[in-house]
Amino acid sequence: MLELGQLPRLPPPLGLLRATGAGRHPAGLHQGHQHGQGEKLPRPLLHLQPLQRLPSAQGWYLNLSFSYRSSGTYEYLTINSVHNFDFQLYKRFLKDRLSLSLNVSDIFNTISRKTDGTYGNVRFQQQKWEDTRSVQLRLTYRFNQAKKQYRGENSAQEAVGRMGGK
């Protein structure tokens, strides 16, 4: 059982995968009612989103992301759990001037929302499903890219000088 303000411990690495973050949603600090029974249920919303970046020998990167939010209560609402899985394949060319990326969101089309609520003598339910899957292919070329992004302490003064300042 988690205490108020305490974050869950991240799991140990599993093969190449390592969880990078976990936390409690601020809504989890509220209490809710379960279907008009008047019983207070402190069910915090937990959120877990591990991200894994896997480089290859040829310079390609594969980013894997999984997001999970547990069911929980918020004031007079009970919200169902939500999870989704995304990935990105990415490669840079021509000394980082050209990049190619393939982004796929919600691969398994799992984002749906279900909410139950009780307000006085009224009980309501809402179910919502959207097809949030998307595929995006992006080709980016950076014109006039600065050869050196950071040149030390005098870089700000040099930038002001180039803009006509003193």
JSON list of C-alpha atoms in Angstrom, two decimals:
[
{"chain": "A", "resi": 1, "resn": "MET", "atom": "CA", "xyz": [0.00, 0.00, 0.00]},
{"chain": "A", "resi": 2, "resn": "LEU", "atom": "CA", "xyz": [1.40, 3.41, -0.96]},
{"chain": "A", "resi": 3, "resn": "GLU", "atom": "CA", "xyz": [1.40, 6.29, 1.46]},
{"chain": "A", "resi": 4, "resn": "LEU", "atom": "CA", "xyz": [0.28, 9.74, 0.36]},
{"chain": "A", "resi": 5, "resn": "GLY", "atom": "CA", "xyz": [3.01, 11.37, -1.73]},
{"chain": "A", "resi": 6, "resn": "GLN", "atom": "CA", "xyz": [5.03, 8.16, -2.06]},
{"chain": "A", "resi": 7, "resn": "LEU", "atom": "CA", "xyz": [5.93, 6.89, -5.53]},
{"chain": "A", "resi": 8, "resn": "PRO", "atom": "CA", "xyz": [6.02, 3.21, -6.40]},
{"chain": "A", "resi": 9, "resn": "ARG", "atom": "CA", "xyz": [9.41, 1.59, -6.86]},
{"chain": "A", "resi": 10, "resn": "LEU", "atom": "CA", "xyz": [10.34, 0.99, -10.45]},
{"chain": "A", "resi": 11, "resn": "PRO", "atom": "CA", "xyz": [10.77, -2.63, -11.47]},
{"chain": "A", "resi": 12, "resn": "PRO", "atom": "CA", "xyz": [14.28, -3.92, -12.20]},
{"chain": "A", "resi": 13, "resn": "PRO", "atom": "CA", "xyz": [15.40, -4.08, -15.84]},
{"chain": "A", "resi": 14, "resn": "LEU", "atom": "CA", "xyz": [13.76, -6.85, -17.85]},
{"chain": "A", "resi": 15, "resn": "GLY", "atom": "CA", "xyz": [16.15, -7.89, -20.59]},
{"chain": "A", "resi": 16, "resn": "LEU", "atom": "CA", "xyz": [16.76, -4.72, -22.59]},
{"chain": "A", "resi": 17, "resn": "LEU", "atom": "CA", "xyz": [13.71, -2.93, -21.18]},
{"chain": "A", "resi": 18, "resn": "ARG", "atom": "CA", "xyz": [13.94, -0.58, -18.22]},
{"chain": "A", "resi": 19, "resn": "ALA", "atom": "CA", "xyz": [11.09, 1.47, -16.74]},
{"chain": "A", "resi": 20, "resn": "THR", "atom": "CA", "xyz": [12.02, 5.16, -16.75]},
{"chain": "A", "resi": 21, "resn": "GLY", "atom": "CA", "xyz": [9.22, 6.63, -14.67]},
{"chain": "A", "resi": 22, "resn": "ALA", "atom": "CA", "xyz": [6.20, 5.94, -12.54]},
{"chain": "A", "resi": 23, "resn": "GLY", "atom": "CA", "xyz": [3.99, 8.18, -10.49]},
{"chain": "A", "resi": 24, "resn": "ARG", "atom": "CA", "xyz": [0.62, 9.00, -9.09]},
{"chain": "A", "resi": 25, "resn": "HIS", "atom": "CA", "xyz": [-1.72, 11.29, -10.92]},
{"chain": "A", "resi": 26, "resn": "PRO", "atom": "CA", "xyz": [-2.79, 14.30, -8.79]},
{"chain": "A", "resi": 27, "resn": "ALA", "atom": "CA", "xyz": [-6.41, 13.15, -9.17]},
{"chain": "A", "resi": 28, "resn": "GLY", "atom": "CA", "xyz": [-5.51, 10.16, -7.04]},
{"chain": "A", "resi": 29, "resn": "LEU", "atom": "CA", "xyz": [-5.37, 12.35, -3.98]},
{"chain": "A", "resi": 30, "resn": "HIS", "atom": "CA", "xyz": [-9.15, 12.74, -3.95]},
{"chain": "A", "resi": 31, "resn": "GLN", "atom": "CA", "xyz": [-11.68, 10.26, -2.66]},
{"chain": "A", "resi": 32, "resn": "GLY", "atom": "CA", "xyz": [-14.71, 8.94, -4.47]},
{"chain": "A", "resi": 33, "resn": "HIS", "atom": "CA", "xyz": [-17.91, 7.01, -3.90]},
{"chain": "A", "resi": 34, "resn": "GLN", "atom": "CA", "xyz": [-18.64, 3.57, -5.28]},
{"chain": "A", "resi": 35, "resn": "HIS", "atom": "CA", "xyz": [-21.98, 3.47, -7.09]},
{"chain": "A", "resi": 36, "resn": "GLY", "atom": "CA", "xyz": [-24.06, 5.35, -4.55]},
{"chain": "A", "resi": 37, "resn": "GLN", "atom": "CA", "xyz": [-23.18, 3.19, -1.56]},
{"chain": "A", "resi": 38, "resn": "GLY", "atom": "CA", "xyz": [-21.68, 6.19, 0.21]},
{"chain": "A", "resi": 39, "resn": "GLU", "atom": "CA", "xyz": [-18.53, 4.25, 1.05]},
{"chain": "A", "resi": 40, "resn": "LYS", "atom": "CA", "xyz": [-15.37, 6.34, 0.65]},
{"chain": "A", "resi": 41, "resn": "LEU", "atom": "CA", "xyz": [-12.76, 4.61, -1.48]},
{"chain": "A", "resi": 42, "resn": "PRO", "atom": "CA", "xyz": [-9.26, 6.11, -1.68]},
{"chain": "A", "resi": 43, "resn": "ARG", "atom": "CA", "xyz": [-8.25, 4.60, -5.04]},
{"chain": "A", "resi": 44, "resn": "PRO", "atom": "CA", "xyz": [-5.35, 6.60, -6.43]},
{"chain": "A", "resi": 45, "resn": "LEU", "atom": "CA", "xyz": [-4.76, 6.83, -10.14]},
{"chain": "A", "resi": 46, "resn": "LEU", "atom": "CA", "xyz": [-1.36, 5.30, -10.88]},
{"chain": "A", "resi": 47, "resn": "HIS", "atom": "CA", "xyz": [0.48, 6.18, -14.06]},
{"chain": "A", "resi": 48, "resn": "LEU", "atom": "CA", "xyz": [3.38, 4.19, -15.53]},
{"chain": "A", "resi": 49, "resn": "GLN", "atom": "CA", "xyz": [5.17, 5.09, -18.74]},
{"chain": "A", "resi": 50, "resn": "PRO", "atom": "CA", "xyz": [8.38, 3.21, -19.51]},
{"chain": "A", "resi": 51, "resn": "LEU", "atom": "CA", "xyz": [10.31, 4.37, -22.57]},
{"chain": "A", "resi": 52, "resn": "GLN", "atom": "CA", "xyz": [13.05, 2.33, -24.17]},
{"chain": "A", "resi": 53, "resn": "ARG", "atom": "CA", "xyz": [15.47, 3.52, -26.85]},
{"chain": "A", "resi": 54, "resn": "LEU", "atom": "CA", "xyz": [17.22, 0.73, -28.72]},
{"chain": "A", "resi": 55, "resn": "PRO", "atom": "CA", "xyz": [20.07, 1.78, -31.06]},
{"chain": "A", "resi": 56, "resn": "SER", "atom": "CA", "xyz": [21.25, -0.45, -33.90]},
{"chain": "A", "resi": 57, "resn": "ALA", "atom": "CA", "xyz": [24.70, -0.82, -35.43]},
{"chain": "A", "resi": 58, "resn": "GLN", "atom": "CA", "xyz": [23.55, 0.94, -38.62]},
{"chain": "A", "resi": 59, "resn": "GLY", "atom": "CA", "xyz": [22.53, 4.12, -36.76]},
{"chain": "A", "resi": 60, "resn": "TRP", "atom": "CA", "xyz": [18.79, 3.44, -36.60]},
{"chain": "A", "resi": 61, "resn": "TYR", "atom": "CA", "xyz": [16.97, 4.02, -33.32]},
{"chain": "A", "resi": 62, "resn": "LEU", "atom": "CA", "xyz": [13.86, 2.23, -32.17]},
{"chain": "A", "resi": 63, "resn": "ASN", "atom": "CA", "xyz": [11.90, 3.98, -29.43]},
{"chain": "A", "resi": 64, "resn": "LEU", "atom": "CA", "xyz": [9.27, 1.89, -27.64]},
{"chain": "A", "resi": 65, "resn": "SER", "atom": "CA", "xyz": [6.75, 3.49, -25.31]},
{"chain": "A", "resi": 66, "resn": "PHE", "atom": "CA", "xyz": [4.01, 1.94, -23.20]},
{"chain": "A", "resi": 67, "resn": "SER", "atom": "CA", "xyz": [1.64, 4.04, -21.13]},
{"chain": "A", "resi": 68, "resn": "TYR", "atom": "CA", "xyz": [-0.67, 2.74, -18.41]},
{"chain": "A", "resi": 69, "resn": "ARG", "atom": "CA", "xyz": [-3.05, 4.58, -16.10]},
{"chain": "A", "resi": 70, "resn": "SER", "atom": "CA", "xyz": [-4.86, 2.49, -13.51]},
{"chain": "A", "resi": 71, "resn": "SER", "atom": "CA", "xyz": [-8.52, 2.81, -12.67]},
{"chain": "A", "resi": 72, "resn": "GLY", "atom": "CA", "xyz": [-9.23, 5.10, -9.77]},
{"chain": "A", "resi": 73, "resn": "THR", "atom": "CA", "xyz": [-11.64, 7.52, -8.18]},
{"chain": "A", "resi": 74, "resn": "TYR", "atom": "CA", "xyz": [-11.89, 11.26, -8.56]},
{"chain": "A", "resi": 75, "resn": "GLU", "atom": "CA", "xyz": [-14.46, 13.05, -6.42]},
{"chain": "A", "resi": 76, "resn": "TYR", "atom": "CA", "xyz": [-17.72, 11.29, -7.45]},
{"chain": "A", "resi": 77, "resn": "LEU", "atom": "CA", "xyz": [-16.31, 9.48, -10.50]},
{"chain": "A", "resi": 78, "resn": "THR", "atom": "CA", "xyz": [-14.75, 6.06, -10.99]},
{"chain": "A", "resi": 79, "resn": "ILE", "atom": "CA", "xyz": [-12.50, 6.01, -14.07]},
{"chain": "A", "resi": 80, "resn": "ASN", "atom": "CA", "xyz": [-11.38, 2.85, -15.89]},
{"chain": "A", "resi": 81, "resn": "SER", "atom": "CA", "xyz": [-7.79, 1.96, -16.69]},
{"chain": "A", "resi": 82, "resn": "VAL", "atom": "CA", "xyz": [-6.24, 3.06, -19.99]},
{"chain": "A", "resi": 83, "resn": "HIS", "atom": "CA", "xyz": [-3.15, 1.76, -21.76]},
{"chain": "A", "resi": 84, "resn": "ASN", "atom": "CA", "xyz": [-1.49, 2.18, -25.13]},
{"chain": "A", "resi": 85, "resn": "PHE", "atom": "CA", "xyz": [1.68, 1.20, -26.98]},
{"chain": "A", "resi": 86, "resn": "ASP", "atom": "CA", "xyz": [3.64, 3.44, -29.38]},
{"chain": "A", "resi": 87, "resn": "PHE", "atom": "CA", "xyz": [6.86, 3.09, -31.33]},
{"chain": "A", "resi": 88, "resn": "GLN", "atom": "CA", "xyz": [9.18, 5.24, -33.40]},
{"chain": "A", "resi": 89, "resn": "LEU", "atom": "CA", "xyz": [11.86, 4.25, -35.90]},
{"chain": "A", "resi": 90, "resn": "TYR", "atom": "CA", "xyz": [14.39, 7.05, -36.46]},
{"chain": "A", "resi": 91, "resn": "LYS", "atom": "CA", "xyz": [17.55, 7.65, -38.51]},
{"chain": "A", "resi": 92, "resn": "ARG", "atom": "CA", "xyz": [19.76, 10.69, -39.19]},
{"chain": "A", "resi": 93, "resn": "PHE", "atom": "CA", "xyz": [21.72, 11.23, -42.41]},
{"chain": "A", "resi": 94, "resn": "LEU", "atom": "CA", "xyz": [24.10, 13.81, -43.95]},
{"chain": "A", "resi": 95, "resn": "LYS", "atom": "CA", "xyz": [25.77, 14.88, -40.70]},
{"chain": "A", "resi": 96, "resn": "ASP", "atom": "CA", "xyz": [22.41, 15.27, -38.92]},
{"chain": "A", "resi": 97, "resn": "ARG", "atom": "CA", "xyz": [20.96, 17.60, -41.58]},
{"chain": "A", "resi": 98, "resn": "LEU", "atom": "CA", "xyz": [18.46, 15.01, -42.83]},
{"chain": "A", "resi": 99, "resn": "SER", "atom": "CA", "xyz": [16.32, 12.83, -40.59]},
{"chain": "A", "resi": 100, "resn": "LEU", "atom": "CA", "xyz": [13.71, 10.19, -41.32]},
{"chain": "A", "resi": 101, "resn": "SER", "atom": "CA", "xyz": [11.24, 8.95, -38.73]},
{"chain": "A", "resi": 102, "resn": "LEU", "atom": "CA", "xyz": [8.29, 6.58, -38.71]},
{"chain": "A", "resi": 103, "resn": "ASN", "atom": "CA", "xyz": [5.93, 7.11, -35.76]},
{"chain": "A", "resi": 104, "resn": "VAL", "atom": "CA", "xyz": [3.08, 4.74, -34.93]},
{"chain": "A", "resi": 105, "resn": "SER", "atom": "CA", "xyz": [0.71, 5.63, -32.07]},
{"chain": "A", "resi": 106, "resn": "ASP", "atom": "CA", "xyz": [-1.68, 3.31, -30.22]},
{"chain": "A", "resi": 107, "resn": "ILE", "atom": "CA", "xyz": [-0.66, 0.29, -32.29]},
{"chain": "A", "resi": 108, "resn": "PHE", "atom": "CA", "xyz": [-3.25, -2.08, -30.81]},
{"chain": "A", "resi": 109, "resn": "ASN", "atom": "CA", "xyz": [-6.09, 0.49, -30.72]},
{"chain": "A", "resi": 110, "resn": "THR", "atom": "CA", "xyz": [-6.60, 0.08, -26.97]},
{"chain": "A", "resi": 111, "resn": "ILE", "atom": "CA", "xyz": [-7.56, 3.58, -25.86]},
{"chain": "A", "resi": 112, "resn": "SER", "atom": "CA", "xyz": [-11.13, 3.55, -24.63]},
{"chain": "A", "resi": 113, "resn": "ARG", "atom": "CA", "xyz": [-12.64, 5.40, -21.70]},
{"chain": "A", "resi": 114, "resn": "LYS", "atom": "CA", "xyz": [-15.32, 4.28, -19.30]},
{"chain": "A", "resi": 115, "resn": "THR", "atom": "CA", "xyz": [-16.52, 6.43, -16.43]},
{"chain": "A", "resi": 116, "resn": "ASP", "atom": "CA", "xyz": [-19.05, 5.59, -13.72]},
{"chain": "A", "resi": 117, "resn": "GLY", "atom": "CA", "xyz": [-20.37, 8.23, -11.39]},
{"chain": "A", "resi": 118, "resn": "THR", "atom": "CA", "xyz": [-22.83, 8.85, -8.63]},
{"chain": "A", "resi": 119, "resn": "TYR", "atom": "CA", "xyz": [-24.04, 12.31, -7.70]},
{"chain": "A", "resi": 120, "resn": "GLY", "atom": "CA", "xyz": [-26.73, 12.26, -5.04]},
{"chain": "A", "resi": 121, "resn": "ASN", "atom": "CA", "xyz": [-29.46, 9.86, -6.22]},
{"chain": "A", "resi": 122, "resn": "VAL", "atom": "CA", "xyz": [-28.28, 9.98, -9.84]},
{"chain": "A", "resi": 123, "resn": "ARG", "atom": "CA", "xyz": [-25.96, 7.34, -11.27]},
{"chain": "A", "resi": 124, "resn": "PHE", "atom": "CA", "xyz": [-24.45, 7.79, -14.70]},
{"chain": "A", "resi": 125, "resn": "GLN", "atom": "CA", "xyz": [-22.10, 5.94, -17.01]},
{"chain": "A", "resi": 126, "resn": "GLN", "atom": "CA", "xyz": [-20.12, 7.09, -20.00]},
{"chain": "A", "resi": 127, "resn": "GLN", "atom": "CA", "xyz": [-18.30, 4.91, -22.49]},
{"chain": "A", "resi": 128, "resn": "LYS", "atom": "CA", "xyz": [-16.15, 6.46, -25.17]},
{"chain": "A", "resi": 129, "resn": "TRP", "atom": "CA", "xyz": [-14.03, 4.79, -27.80]},
{"chain": "A", "resi": 130, "resn": "GLU", "atom": "CA", "xyz": [-12.00, 6.61, -30.39]},
{"chain": "A", "resi": 131, "resn": "ASP", "atom": "CA", "xyz": [-9.74, 5.20, -33.04]},
{"chain": "A", "resi": 132, "resn": "THR", "atom": "CA", "xyz": [-6.57, 6.99, -31.97]},
{"chain": "A", "resi": 133, "resn": "ARG", "atom": "CA", "xyz": [-4.21, 4.94, -34.11]},
{"chain": "A", "resi": 134, "resn": "SER", "atom": "CA", "xyz": [-1.97, 6.99, -36.34]},
{"chain": "A", "resi": 135, "resn": "VAL", "atom": "CA", "xyz": [0.98, 6.44, -38.63]},
{"chain": "A", "resi": 136, "resn": "GLN", "atom": "CA", "xyz": [3.29, 9.31, -39.48]},
{"chain": "A", "resi": 137, "resn": "LEU", "atom": "CA", "xyz": [6.27, 9.31, -41.85]},
{"chain": "A", "resi": 138, "resn": "ARG", "atom": "CA", "xyz": [8.40, 12.41, -41.45]},
{"chain": "A", "resi": 139, "resn": "LEU", "atom": "CA", "xyz": [11.35, 13.55, -43.57]},
{"chain": "A", "resi": 140, "resn": "THR", "atom": "CA", "xyz": [13.14, 16.62, -42.21]},
{"chain": "A", "resi": 141, "resn": "TYR", "atom": "CA", "xyz": [15.99, 18.60, -43.77]},
{"chain": "A", "resi": 142, "resn": "ARG", "atom": "CA", "xyz": [17.67, 21.32, -41.74]},
{"chain": "A", "resi": 143, "resn": "PHE", "atom": "CA", "xyz": [18.93, 24.16, -43.97]},
{"chain": "A", "resi": 144, "resn": "ASN", "atom": "CA", "xyz": [21.78, 26.37, -42.74]},
{"chain": "A", "resi": 145, "resn": "GLN", "atom": "CA", "xyz": [22.31, 24.29, -39.65]},
{"chain": "A", "resi": 146, "resn": "ALA", "atom": "CA", "xyz": [24.90, 25.82, -37.31]},
{"chain": "A", "resi": 147, "resn": "LYS", "atom": "CA", "xyz": [28.11, 23.84, -37.35]},
{"chain": "A", "resi": 148, "resn": "LYS", "atom": "CA", "xyz": [28.64, 24.29, -33.63]},
{"chain": "A", "resi": 149, "resn": "GLN", "atom": "CA", "xyz": [25.63, 24.74, -31.37]},
{"chain": "A", "resi": 150, "resn": "TYR", "atom": "CA", "xyz": [27.64, 25.89, -28.33]},
{"chain": "A", "resi": 151, "resn": "ARG", "atom": "CA", "xyz": [30.93, 27.75, -28.42]},
{"chain": "A", "resi": 152, "resn": "GLY", "atom": "CA", "xyz": [31.64, 28.43, -24.75]},
{"chain": "A", "resi": 153, "resn": "GLU", "atom": "CA", "xyz": [31.27, 31.52, -22.58]},
{"chain": "A", "resi": 154, "resn": "ASN", "atom": "CA", "xyz": [31.48, 34.10, -25.39]},
{"chain": "A", "resi": 155, "resn": "SER", "atom": "CA", "xyz": [28.74, 32.55, -27.53]},
{"chain": "A", "resi": 156, "resn": "ALA", "atom": "CA", "xyz": [26.04, 34.94, -26.25]},
{"chain": "A", "resi": 157, "resn": "GLN", "atom": "CA", "xyz": [28.22, 37.97, -26.94]},
{"chain": "A", "resi": 158, "resn": "GLU", "atom": "CA", "xyz": [29.01, 36.67, -30.44]},
{"chain": "A", "resi": 159, "resn": "ALA", "atom": "CA", "xyz": [25.29, 36.18, -31.14]},
{"chain": "A", "resi": 160, "resn": "VAL", "atom": "CA", "xyz": [24.49, 39.74, -29.99]},
{"chain": "A", "resi": 161, "resn": "GLY", "atom": "CA", "xyz": [27.31, 41.04, -32.20]},
{"chain": "A", "resi": 162, "resn": "ARG", "atom": "CA", "xyz": [25.94, 39.24, -35.25]},
{"chain": "A", "resi": 163, "resn": "MET", "atom": "CA", "xyz": [22.53, 40.82, -34.65]},
{"chain": "A", "resi": 164, "resn": "GLY", "atom": "CA", "xyz": [23.98, 44.31, -34.67]},
{"chain": "A", "resi": 165, "resn": "GLY", "atom": "CA", "xyz": [24.15, 44.79, -30.91]},
{"chain": "A", "resi": 166, "resn": "LYS", "atom": "CA", "xyz": [27.12, 46.06, -28.97]}
]
